[in-house]
XYZ file of C-alpha atoms in Angstrom:
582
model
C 182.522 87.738 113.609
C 182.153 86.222 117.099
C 185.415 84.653 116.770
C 187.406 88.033 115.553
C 185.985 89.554 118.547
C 186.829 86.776 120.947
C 190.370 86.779 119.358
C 190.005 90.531 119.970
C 189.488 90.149 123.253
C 191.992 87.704 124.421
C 194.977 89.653 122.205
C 193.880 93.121 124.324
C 193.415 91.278 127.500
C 197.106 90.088 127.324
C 198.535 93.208 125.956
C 196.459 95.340 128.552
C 198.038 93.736 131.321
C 200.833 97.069 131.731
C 203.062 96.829 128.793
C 205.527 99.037 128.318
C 207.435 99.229 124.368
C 210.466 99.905 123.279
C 210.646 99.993 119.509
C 213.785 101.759 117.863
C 212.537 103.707 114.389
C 214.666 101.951 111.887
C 217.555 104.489 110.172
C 216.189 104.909 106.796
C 212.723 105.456 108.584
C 210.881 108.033 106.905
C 208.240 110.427 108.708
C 205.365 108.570 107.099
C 206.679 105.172 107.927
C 205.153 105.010 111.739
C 201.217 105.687 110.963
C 200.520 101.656 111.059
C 197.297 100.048 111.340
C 195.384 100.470 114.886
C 195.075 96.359 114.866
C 199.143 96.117 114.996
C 200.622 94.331 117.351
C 203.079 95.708 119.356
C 206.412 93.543 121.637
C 205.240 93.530 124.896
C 207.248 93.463 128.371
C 206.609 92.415 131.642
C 204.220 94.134 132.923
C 205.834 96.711 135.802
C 201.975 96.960 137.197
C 199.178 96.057 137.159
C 196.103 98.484 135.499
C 192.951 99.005 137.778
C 189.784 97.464 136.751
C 188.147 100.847 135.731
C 191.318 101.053 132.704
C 191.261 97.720 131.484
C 187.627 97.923 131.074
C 188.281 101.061 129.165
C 190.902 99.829 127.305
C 189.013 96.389 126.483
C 186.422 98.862 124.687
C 188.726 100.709 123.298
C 189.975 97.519 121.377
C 186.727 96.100 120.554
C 185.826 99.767 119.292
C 188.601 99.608 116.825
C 187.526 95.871 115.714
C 184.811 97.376 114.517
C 186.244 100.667 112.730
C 185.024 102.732 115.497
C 188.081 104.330 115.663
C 187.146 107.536 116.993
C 186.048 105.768 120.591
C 189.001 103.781 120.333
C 191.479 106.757 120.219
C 189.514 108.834 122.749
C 189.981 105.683 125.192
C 193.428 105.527 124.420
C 193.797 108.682 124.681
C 192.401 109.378 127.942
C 194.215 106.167 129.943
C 197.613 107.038 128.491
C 197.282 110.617 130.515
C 195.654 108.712 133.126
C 198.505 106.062 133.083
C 200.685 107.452 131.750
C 201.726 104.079 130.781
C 204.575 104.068 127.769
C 202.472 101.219 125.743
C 199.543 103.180 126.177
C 200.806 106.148 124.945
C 202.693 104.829 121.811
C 199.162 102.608 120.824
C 197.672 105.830 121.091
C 199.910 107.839 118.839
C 200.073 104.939 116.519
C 196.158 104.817 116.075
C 195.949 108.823 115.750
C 198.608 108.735 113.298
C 196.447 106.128 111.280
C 193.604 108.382 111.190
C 195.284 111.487 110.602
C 194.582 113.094 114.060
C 196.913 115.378 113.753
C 196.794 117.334 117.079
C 195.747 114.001 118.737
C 199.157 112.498 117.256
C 201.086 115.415 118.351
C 199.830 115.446 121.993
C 199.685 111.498 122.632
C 203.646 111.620 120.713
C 204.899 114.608 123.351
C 203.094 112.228 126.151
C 205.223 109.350 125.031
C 208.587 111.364 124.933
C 208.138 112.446 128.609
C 206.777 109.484 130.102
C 210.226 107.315 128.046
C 212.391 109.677 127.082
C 214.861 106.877 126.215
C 212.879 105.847 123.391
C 213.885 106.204 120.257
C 210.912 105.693 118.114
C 208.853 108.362 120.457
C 211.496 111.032 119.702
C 211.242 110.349 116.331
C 207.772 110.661 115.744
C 207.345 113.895 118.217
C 209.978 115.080 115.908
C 207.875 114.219 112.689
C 204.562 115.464 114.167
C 205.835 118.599 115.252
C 207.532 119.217 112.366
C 204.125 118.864 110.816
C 202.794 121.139 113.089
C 205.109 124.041 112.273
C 206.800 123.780 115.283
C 210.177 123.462 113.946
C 212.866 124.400 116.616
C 211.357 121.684 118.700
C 211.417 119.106 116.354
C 215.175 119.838 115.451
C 215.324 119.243 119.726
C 213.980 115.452 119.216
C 215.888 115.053 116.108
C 218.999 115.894 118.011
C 218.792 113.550 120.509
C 218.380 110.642 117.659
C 221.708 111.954 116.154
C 223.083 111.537 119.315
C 221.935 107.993 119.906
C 222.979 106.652 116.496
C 219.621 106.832 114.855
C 218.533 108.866 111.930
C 217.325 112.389 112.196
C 214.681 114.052 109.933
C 216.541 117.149 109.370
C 215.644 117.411 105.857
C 211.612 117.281 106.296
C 212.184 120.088 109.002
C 213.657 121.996 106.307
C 211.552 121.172 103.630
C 208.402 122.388 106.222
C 210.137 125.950 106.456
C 209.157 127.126 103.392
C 206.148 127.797 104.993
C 207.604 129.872 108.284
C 208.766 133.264 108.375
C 212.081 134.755 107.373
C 213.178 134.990 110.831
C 211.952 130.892 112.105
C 213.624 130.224 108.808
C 217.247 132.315 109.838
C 216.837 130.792 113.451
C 216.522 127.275 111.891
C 219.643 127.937 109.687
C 221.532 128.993 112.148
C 220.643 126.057 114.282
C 222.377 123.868 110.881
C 225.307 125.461 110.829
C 226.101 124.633 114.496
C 225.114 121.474 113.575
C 227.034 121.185 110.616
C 230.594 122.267 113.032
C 229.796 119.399 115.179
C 228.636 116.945 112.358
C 230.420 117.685 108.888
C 229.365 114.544 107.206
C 225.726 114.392 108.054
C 223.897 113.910 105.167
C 220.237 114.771 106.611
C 221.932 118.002 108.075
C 223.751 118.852 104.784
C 220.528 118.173 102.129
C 218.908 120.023 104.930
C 221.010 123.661 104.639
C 220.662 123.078 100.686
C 216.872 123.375 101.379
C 216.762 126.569 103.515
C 219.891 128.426 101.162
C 217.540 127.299 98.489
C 214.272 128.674 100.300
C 216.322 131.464 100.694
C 217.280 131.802 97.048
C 220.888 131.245 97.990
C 221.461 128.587 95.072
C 225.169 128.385 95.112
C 225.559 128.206 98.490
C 222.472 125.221 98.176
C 224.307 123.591 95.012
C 227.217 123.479 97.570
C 225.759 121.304 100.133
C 224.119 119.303 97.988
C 228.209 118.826 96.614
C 229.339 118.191 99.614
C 226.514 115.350 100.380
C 227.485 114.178 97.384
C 230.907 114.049 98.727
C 230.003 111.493 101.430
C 227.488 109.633 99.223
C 227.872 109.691 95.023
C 224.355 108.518 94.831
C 222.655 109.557 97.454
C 219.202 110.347 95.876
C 217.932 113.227 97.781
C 221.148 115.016 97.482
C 221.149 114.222 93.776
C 217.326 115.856 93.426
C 218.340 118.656 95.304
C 221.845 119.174 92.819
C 219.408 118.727 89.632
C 216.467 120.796 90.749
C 219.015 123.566 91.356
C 221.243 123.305 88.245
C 217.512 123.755 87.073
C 217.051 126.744 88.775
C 220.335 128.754 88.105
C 219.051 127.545 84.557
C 221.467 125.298 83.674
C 219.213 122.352 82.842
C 221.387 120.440 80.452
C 223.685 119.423 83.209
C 220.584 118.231 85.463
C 219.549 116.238 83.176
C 222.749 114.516 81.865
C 223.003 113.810 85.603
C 219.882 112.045 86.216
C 220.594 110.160 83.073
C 223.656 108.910 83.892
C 222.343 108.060 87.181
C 218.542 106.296 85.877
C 221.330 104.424 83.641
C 222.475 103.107 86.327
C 219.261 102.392 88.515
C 216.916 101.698 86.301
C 214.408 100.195 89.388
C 214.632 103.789 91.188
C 211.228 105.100 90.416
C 211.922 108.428 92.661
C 215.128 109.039 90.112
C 213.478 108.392 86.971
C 210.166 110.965 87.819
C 212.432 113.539 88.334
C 214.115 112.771 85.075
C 211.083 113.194 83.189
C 209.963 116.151 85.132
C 212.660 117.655 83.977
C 212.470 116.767 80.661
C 209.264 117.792 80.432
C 210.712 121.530 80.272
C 213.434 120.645 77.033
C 211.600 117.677 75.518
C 208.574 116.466 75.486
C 209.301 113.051 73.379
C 211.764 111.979 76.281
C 209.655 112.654 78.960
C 206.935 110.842 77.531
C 209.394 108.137 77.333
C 210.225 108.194 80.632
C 206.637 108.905 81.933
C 205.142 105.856 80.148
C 207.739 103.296 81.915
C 207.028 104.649 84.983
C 203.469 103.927 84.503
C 203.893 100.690 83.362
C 205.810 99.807 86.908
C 202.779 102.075 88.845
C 199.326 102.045 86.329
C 197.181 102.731 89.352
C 199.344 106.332 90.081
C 196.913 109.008 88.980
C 199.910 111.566 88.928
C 201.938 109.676 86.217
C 198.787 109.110 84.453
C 197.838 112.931 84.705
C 201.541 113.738 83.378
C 201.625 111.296 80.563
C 198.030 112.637 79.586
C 199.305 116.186 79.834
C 202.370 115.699 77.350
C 200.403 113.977 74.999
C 198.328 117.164 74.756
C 200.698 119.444 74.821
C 202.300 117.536 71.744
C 199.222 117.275 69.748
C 198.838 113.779 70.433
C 195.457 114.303 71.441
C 194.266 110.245 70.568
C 197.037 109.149 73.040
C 196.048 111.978 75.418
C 192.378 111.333 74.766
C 192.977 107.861 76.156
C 194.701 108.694 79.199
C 192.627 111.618 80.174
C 189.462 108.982 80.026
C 191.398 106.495 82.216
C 192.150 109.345 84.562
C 188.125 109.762 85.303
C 188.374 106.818 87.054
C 190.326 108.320 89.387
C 189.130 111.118 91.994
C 192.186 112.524 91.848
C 192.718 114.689 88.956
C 189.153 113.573 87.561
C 187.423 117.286 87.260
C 190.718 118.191 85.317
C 190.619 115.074 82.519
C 187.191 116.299 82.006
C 188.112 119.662 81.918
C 191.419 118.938 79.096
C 188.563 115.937 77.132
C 186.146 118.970 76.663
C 189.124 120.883 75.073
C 190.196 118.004 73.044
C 186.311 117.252 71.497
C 186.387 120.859 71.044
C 189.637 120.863 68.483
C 187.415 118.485 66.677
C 184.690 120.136 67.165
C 182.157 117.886 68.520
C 180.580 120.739 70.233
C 177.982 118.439 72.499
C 180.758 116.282 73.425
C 183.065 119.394 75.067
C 179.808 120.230 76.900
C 179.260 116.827 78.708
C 182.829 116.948 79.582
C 182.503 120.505 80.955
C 179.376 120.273 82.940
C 181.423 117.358 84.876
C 184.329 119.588 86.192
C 183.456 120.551 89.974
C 185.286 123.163 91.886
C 188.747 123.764 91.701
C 191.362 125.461 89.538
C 189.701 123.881 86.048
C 185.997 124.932 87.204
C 186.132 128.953 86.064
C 187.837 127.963 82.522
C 185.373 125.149 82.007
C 182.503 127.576 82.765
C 184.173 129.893 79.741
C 184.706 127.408 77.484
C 180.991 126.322 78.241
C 180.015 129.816 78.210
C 181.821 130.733 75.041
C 180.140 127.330 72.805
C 176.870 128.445 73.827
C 177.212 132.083 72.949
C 178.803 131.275 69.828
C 175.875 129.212 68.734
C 173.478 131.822 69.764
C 172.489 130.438 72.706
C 172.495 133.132 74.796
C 169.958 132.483 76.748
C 170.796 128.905 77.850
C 174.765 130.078 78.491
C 172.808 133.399 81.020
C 170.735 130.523 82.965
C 173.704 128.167 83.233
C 175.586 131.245 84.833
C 172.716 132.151 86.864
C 172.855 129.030 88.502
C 176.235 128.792 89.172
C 176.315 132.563 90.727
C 173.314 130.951 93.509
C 175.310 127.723 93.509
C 178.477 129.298 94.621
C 177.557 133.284 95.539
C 181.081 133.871 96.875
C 182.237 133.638 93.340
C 178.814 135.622 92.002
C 181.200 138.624 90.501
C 183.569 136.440 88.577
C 181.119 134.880 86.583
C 179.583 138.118 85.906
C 182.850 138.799 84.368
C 182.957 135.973 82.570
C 179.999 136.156 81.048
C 180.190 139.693 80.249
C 183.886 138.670 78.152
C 182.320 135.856 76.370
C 179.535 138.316 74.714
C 181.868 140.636 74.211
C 183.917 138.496 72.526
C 181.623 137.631 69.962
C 180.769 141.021 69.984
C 176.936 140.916 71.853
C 178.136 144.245 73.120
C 174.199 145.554 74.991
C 174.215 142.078 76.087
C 177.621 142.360 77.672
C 176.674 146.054 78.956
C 173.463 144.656 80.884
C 174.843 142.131 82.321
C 178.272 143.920 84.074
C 175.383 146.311 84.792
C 173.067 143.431 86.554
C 176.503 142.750 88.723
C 176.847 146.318 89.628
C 173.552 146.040 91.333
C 174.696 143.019 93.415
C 178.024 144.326 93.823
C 177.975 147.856 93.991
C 181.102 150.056 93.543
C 182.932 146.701 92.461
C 185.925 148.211 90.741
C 186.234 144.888 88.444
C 182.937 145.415 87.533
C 183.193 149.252 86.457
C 186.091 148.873 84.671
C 184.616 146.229 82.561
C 181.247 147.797 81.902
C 183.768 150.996 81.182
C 185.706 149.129 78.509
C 182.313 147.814 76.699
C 181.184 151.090 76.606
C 184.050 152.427 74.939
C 183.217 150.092 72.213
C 179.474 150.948 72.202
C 180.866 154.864 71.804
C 179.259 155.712 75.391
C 182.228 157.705 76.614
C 180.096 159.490 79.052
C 179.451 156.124 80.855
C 183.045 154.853 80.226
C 184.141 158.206 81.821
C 181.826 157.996 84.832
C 182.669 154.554 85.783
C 186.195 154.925 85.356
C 185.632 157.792 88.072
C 184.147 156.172 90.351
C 187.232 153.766 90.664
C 189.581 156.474 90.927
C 187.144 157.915 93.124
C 187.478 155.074 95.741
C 191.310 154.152 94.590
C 193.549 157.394 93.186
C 196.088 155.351 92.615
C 194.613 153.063 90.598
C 196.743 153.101 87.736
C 194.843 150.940 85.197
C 191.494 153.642 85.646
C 194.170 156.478 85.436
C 195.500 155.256 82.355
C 192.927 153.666 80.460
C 190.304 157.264 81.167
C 193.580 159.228 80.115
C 194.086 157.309 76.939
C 190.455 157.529 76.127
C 190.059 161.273 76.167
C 193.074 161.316 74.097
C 191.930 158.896 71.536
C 188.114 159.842 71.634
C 188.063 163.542 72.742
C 190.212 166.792 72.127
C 190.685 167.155 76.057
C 194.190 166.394 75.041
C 195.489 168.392 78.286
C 193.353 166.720 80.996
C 194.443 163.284 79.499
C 197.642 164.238 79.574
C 197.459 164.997 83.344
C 196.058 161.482 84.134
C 198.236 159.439 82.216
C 201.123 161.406 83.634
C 199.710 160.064 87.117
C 199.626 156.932 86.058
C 202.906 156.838 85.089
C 203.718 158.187 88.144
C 202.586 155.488 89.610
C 204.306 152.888 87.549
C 206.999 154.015 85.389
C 207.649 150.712 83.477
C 204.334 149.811 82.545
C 204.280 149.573 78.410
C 200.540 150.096 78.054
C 201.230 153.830 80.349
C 204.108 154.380 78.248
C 201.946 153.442 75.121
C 199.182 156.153 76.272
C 202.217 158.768 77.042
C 203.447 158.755 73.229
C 199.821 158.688 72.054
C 199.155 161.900 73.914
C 202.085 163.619 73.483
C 201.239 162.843 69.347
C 197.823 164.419 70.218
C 199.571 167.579 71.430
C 201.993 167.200 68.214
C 205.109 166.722 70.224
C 206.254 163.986 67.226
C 209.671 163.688 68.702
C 208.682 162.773 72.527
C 205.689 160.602 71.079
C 208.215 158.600 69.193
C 210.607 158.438 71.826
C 207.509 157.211 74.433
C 206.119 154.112 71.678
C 209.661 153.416 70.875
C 209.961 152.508 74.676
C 206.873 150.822 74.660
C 207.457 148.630 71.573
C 211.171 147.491 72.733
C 209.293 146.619 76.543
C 206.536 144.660 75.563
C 206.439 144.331 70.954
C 202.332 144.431 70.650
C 200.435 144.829 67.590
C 198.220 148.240 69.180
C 201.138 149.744 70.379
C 202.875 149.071 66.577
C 199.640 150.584 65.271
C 200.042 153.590 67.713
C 204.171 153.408 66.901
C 203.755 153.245 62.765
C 200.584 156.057 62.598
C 203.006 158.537 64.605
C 205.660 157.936 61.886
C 203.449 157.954 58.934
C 202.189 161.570 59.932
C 206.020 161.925 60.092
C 206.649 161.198 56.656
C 208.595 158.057 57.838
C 206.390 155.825 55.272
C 208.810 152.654 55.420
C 209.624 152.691 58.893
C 205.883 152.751 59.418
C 205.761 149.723 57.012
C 207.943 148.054 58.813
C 206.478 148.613 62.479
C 203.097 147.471 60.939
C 204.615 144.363 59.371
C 206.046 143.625 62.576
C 202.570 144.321 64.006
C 200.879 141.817 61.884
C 203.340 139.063 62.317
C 202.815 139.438 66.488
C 199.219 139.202 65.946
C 197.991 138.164 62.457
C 194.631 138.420 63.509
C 194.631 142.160 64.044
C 192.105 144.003 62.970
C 194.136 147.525 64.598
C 196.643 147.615 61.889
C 194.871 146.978 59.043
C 192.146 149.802 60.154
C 194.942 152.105 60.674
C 196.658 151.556 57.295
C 193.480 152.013 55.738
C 192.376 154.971 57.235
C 195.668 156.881 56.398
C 196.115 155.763 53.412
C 192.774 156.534 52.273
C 193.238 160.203 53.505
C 196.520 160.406 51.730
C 194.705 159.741 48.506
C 191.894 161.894 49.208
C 194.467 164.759 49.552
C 196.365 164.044 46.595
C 193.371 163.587 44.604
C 193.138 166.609 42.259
């Protein structure tokens, strides 16, 4: 230790003396390439003065700070004798060690420092160009990248690009236009031509985008980005058979181009799975340590019923943080196709927050309910709504469709009704605890809570629809449904489940002819097996017995599980006999 800080010490005590860099960013430099290591060396100068004793001293901690990973001192040092300086090898050792730790703002200031106090140097235009690209500030990092396409060095026009898809319409227009007199001046530019495929393509201009990824092809045949851009297009304007015999042609003939080859098998992922597991399993044998190929490979294997294979890599993906709540998340699914109900738990309780976390709390909530134990699935819940309160009413929700999914209807009531009293007026809520109800036969509560919504939102189109519907299919206020569902409709004219409600009131009035015409529309928008139950009763009652047949065969093959259809069928047939019965 004494002799790493010694060696410490004489290294900064030589490099302290006033250097000054001047370090040109390579051409194929990316905008990661520059965050280095705080302990890197850089080519010193002569010094052109001397620093007083008050910065060396600062700058000698500083160094020894960083020897031992006190990197925060170190760049606050740095920081505060390159202003003080303003020294050029100050300032670029203290960009380079906030761009090692991420300092953003720290990188962006000390970067802008370095520009002004050498604005001759290359590699300080080039990272003031990457950092304030980063930043959002995207006009001014076109600025820095202009002056490197002036001086022969490489621009990052494409990463500006690729950062507008988060700016406005109008930053992303300016920043076009700024391209395209670009693009006058420098035709054959590459960065500037991949770069107005990325904004026309932001834009949802794709031909426009397809043609200057072309025309980068035109100066380069294999220049990857442009090809990525060409094949993610062709994608796009859903043409994905030319993508891909594209990238295959071109992974033929680069087989060691790992950047190629993943977007081969992404895209192959969306035609066929066997290829892309193909694909995705070479790459991984050239990168086993990358948790994303891993996570892809495991996520084919699933999806292809391969669930041994996928069972495998999902396990080696816990050992990486990455990714590691979402293997559990996909092993509890797996244990639960087999059934090894314990087994899906322990995987389940493991997922922590993020996009898995609310479906692994159903699937938990749904075993436990299903083996009757509801009062272990309520206490699990309760402790997530006081572990995370900002998400209280979802899992209120959530509970309340598990046990109504296994039909624990009260249950389900009580506990929507529990959430009401934490979150009062909660239109989620009411609607849910309306839709129980229904099933429970409480219209009057159904009714009132669907009020209430309408009550705080009258144009909410689901309460106006589903209350209309209900008086229509539980009550003989026929003429007040028909008012709200007319609203709703109103509201959204190409909803099927509105349209669905329309032709079941109008049959309740006994327009046949308009309640045909409205479930005609509905079926033809969006085939479901309720609205063919709604479609084939209307044309039974019609005397259209085998076009009601058919509507409810249709039915049935959508969802074979319905229990709609068959009820229906039963119910009229059964009256049909009764009436012909002498």
């Amino acid at each position: 230790m004494t002799r790493r800080l010694l060696s410490t010490m004489i290294f900064t005590a030589l490099f302290l003396q006033g250097c000054a860099t001047q370090l040109t960013a390579p051409a194929n430099q990316t905008a990661s390439d520059t965050a280095t290591d705080p302990e890197s060396a850089a080519e010193v100068k002569k010094p052109s003065r001397p620093f007083a004793p008050e910065t060396l001293y600062s700058l000698l901690v500083a160094e020894m700070a960083g020897s031992r990973e006190r990197y925060d001192i170190a760049l606050g040092n740095y920081i505060q004798q390159a202003h003080k300086t303003r020294d050029p090898g100050v300032a670029a050792r203290a960009t380079r060690i906030a761009r090692y730790l991420n300092a953003r703002q720290a990188a962006l200031n000390t970067s802008l420092l370095w520009v002004e106090i050498s604005p001759d140097d290359l590699e300080a235009h080039f990272i003031a160009a990457t950092e304030l690209t980063r930043s959002g500030r995207l006009m001014e990092a076109v600025e820095h990248s202009n002056y490197l396409l002036q001086h022969h060095s490489t621009p990052i026009y494409q990463s500006i690009a690729a950062q507008a898809s988060k700016a406005t319409e109008p930053e992303r227009e300016e920043l076009r236009q700024s391209f395209l007199q670009l693009h006058e001046q420098y035709p054959q530019n590459t960065e500037l031509l991949i770069g107005l495929g990325l904004l026309y393509q932001q834009q949802n201009e794709l031909e426009k985008a397809l043609e200057m990824a072309g025309k980068a092809l035109d100066v380069d045949e294999e220049l990857i980005p442009a090809v990525i851009l060409e094949t993610t297009i062709l994608t796009q304007l859903q043409q994905p058979e030319k993508a891909i015999k594209r990238l295959a042609q071109l992974v033929n003939r680069h087989p060691e181009n790992k950047r190629l080859r993943l977007q081969y098998a992404r895209l192959l992922a969306s035609t066929d799975l066997e290829k892309a597991q193909e694909q995705f399993t070479l790459l991984l044998e050239e990168s086993p340590n990358d948790p994303e190929l891993l996570y892809s490979l495991a996520l084919i294997c699933n999806e292809r019923g391969l669930l041994d294979e996928a069972e495998e890599y999902f396990t080696e993906l816990t050992t990486f943080e990455r990714h590691r709540s979402s293997a559990h998340y996909y092993l509890g699914r797996i244990a639960e196709k087999r059934q090894l109900w314990d087994q899906a738990l322990q995987n389940y309780i493991l997922v922590g927050p993020g996009p898995d976390f609310m479906p692994a709390m159903l699937q938990t909530t749904d075993i436990l309910v299903r083996g009757g134990q509801l009062k272990a699935a309520h206490k699990r819940l309760n402790a997530a709504r006081d572990r995370f309160p900002s998400q209280a009413e979802r899992f209120y929700l959530l509970e309340a469709e598990v046990l109504s999914r296994h039909l624990n209807l009260v249950d389900a009531k009580n506990v929507l009704t529990q959430g009401l009293n934490q979150f009062p007026g909660s239109s989620a809520l009411l609607y849910s605890r309306a839709m129980v109800s229904e099933q429970l036969d409480m219209i009057d509560v159904l009714e009132s809570d669907l009020r209430s919504i309408i009550q705080q939102d009258p144009n909410n189109a689901t309460a106006l629809n589903a209350l209309g519907y209900t008086l229509a299919d539980r009550t003989d206020r026929y003429s007040e449904a028909h008012d709200l569902i007319s609203q709703a409709l109103q509201l959204k004219p190409d909803d099927p489940a509105i349209i669905d409600s329309m032709g079941w009131v109008q049959y309740r009035l006994g327009n046949m002819k308009e309640a045909l015409l409205r479930l005609r529309e509905a079926m033809k928008a969006f085939p479901d097996h309720e609205i063919a139950a709604h479609l084939g009763e209307v044309l039974w009652m019609n005397g259209e017995h085998d076009e009601a047949e058919k509507v409810w065969a249709e039915g049935m093959r959508l969802e074979p599980s319905s229990r709609v259809i068959p009820a229906v069928m039963d119910r009229l047939k059964s009256s049909e006999a009764s009436n012909t019965t002498p």
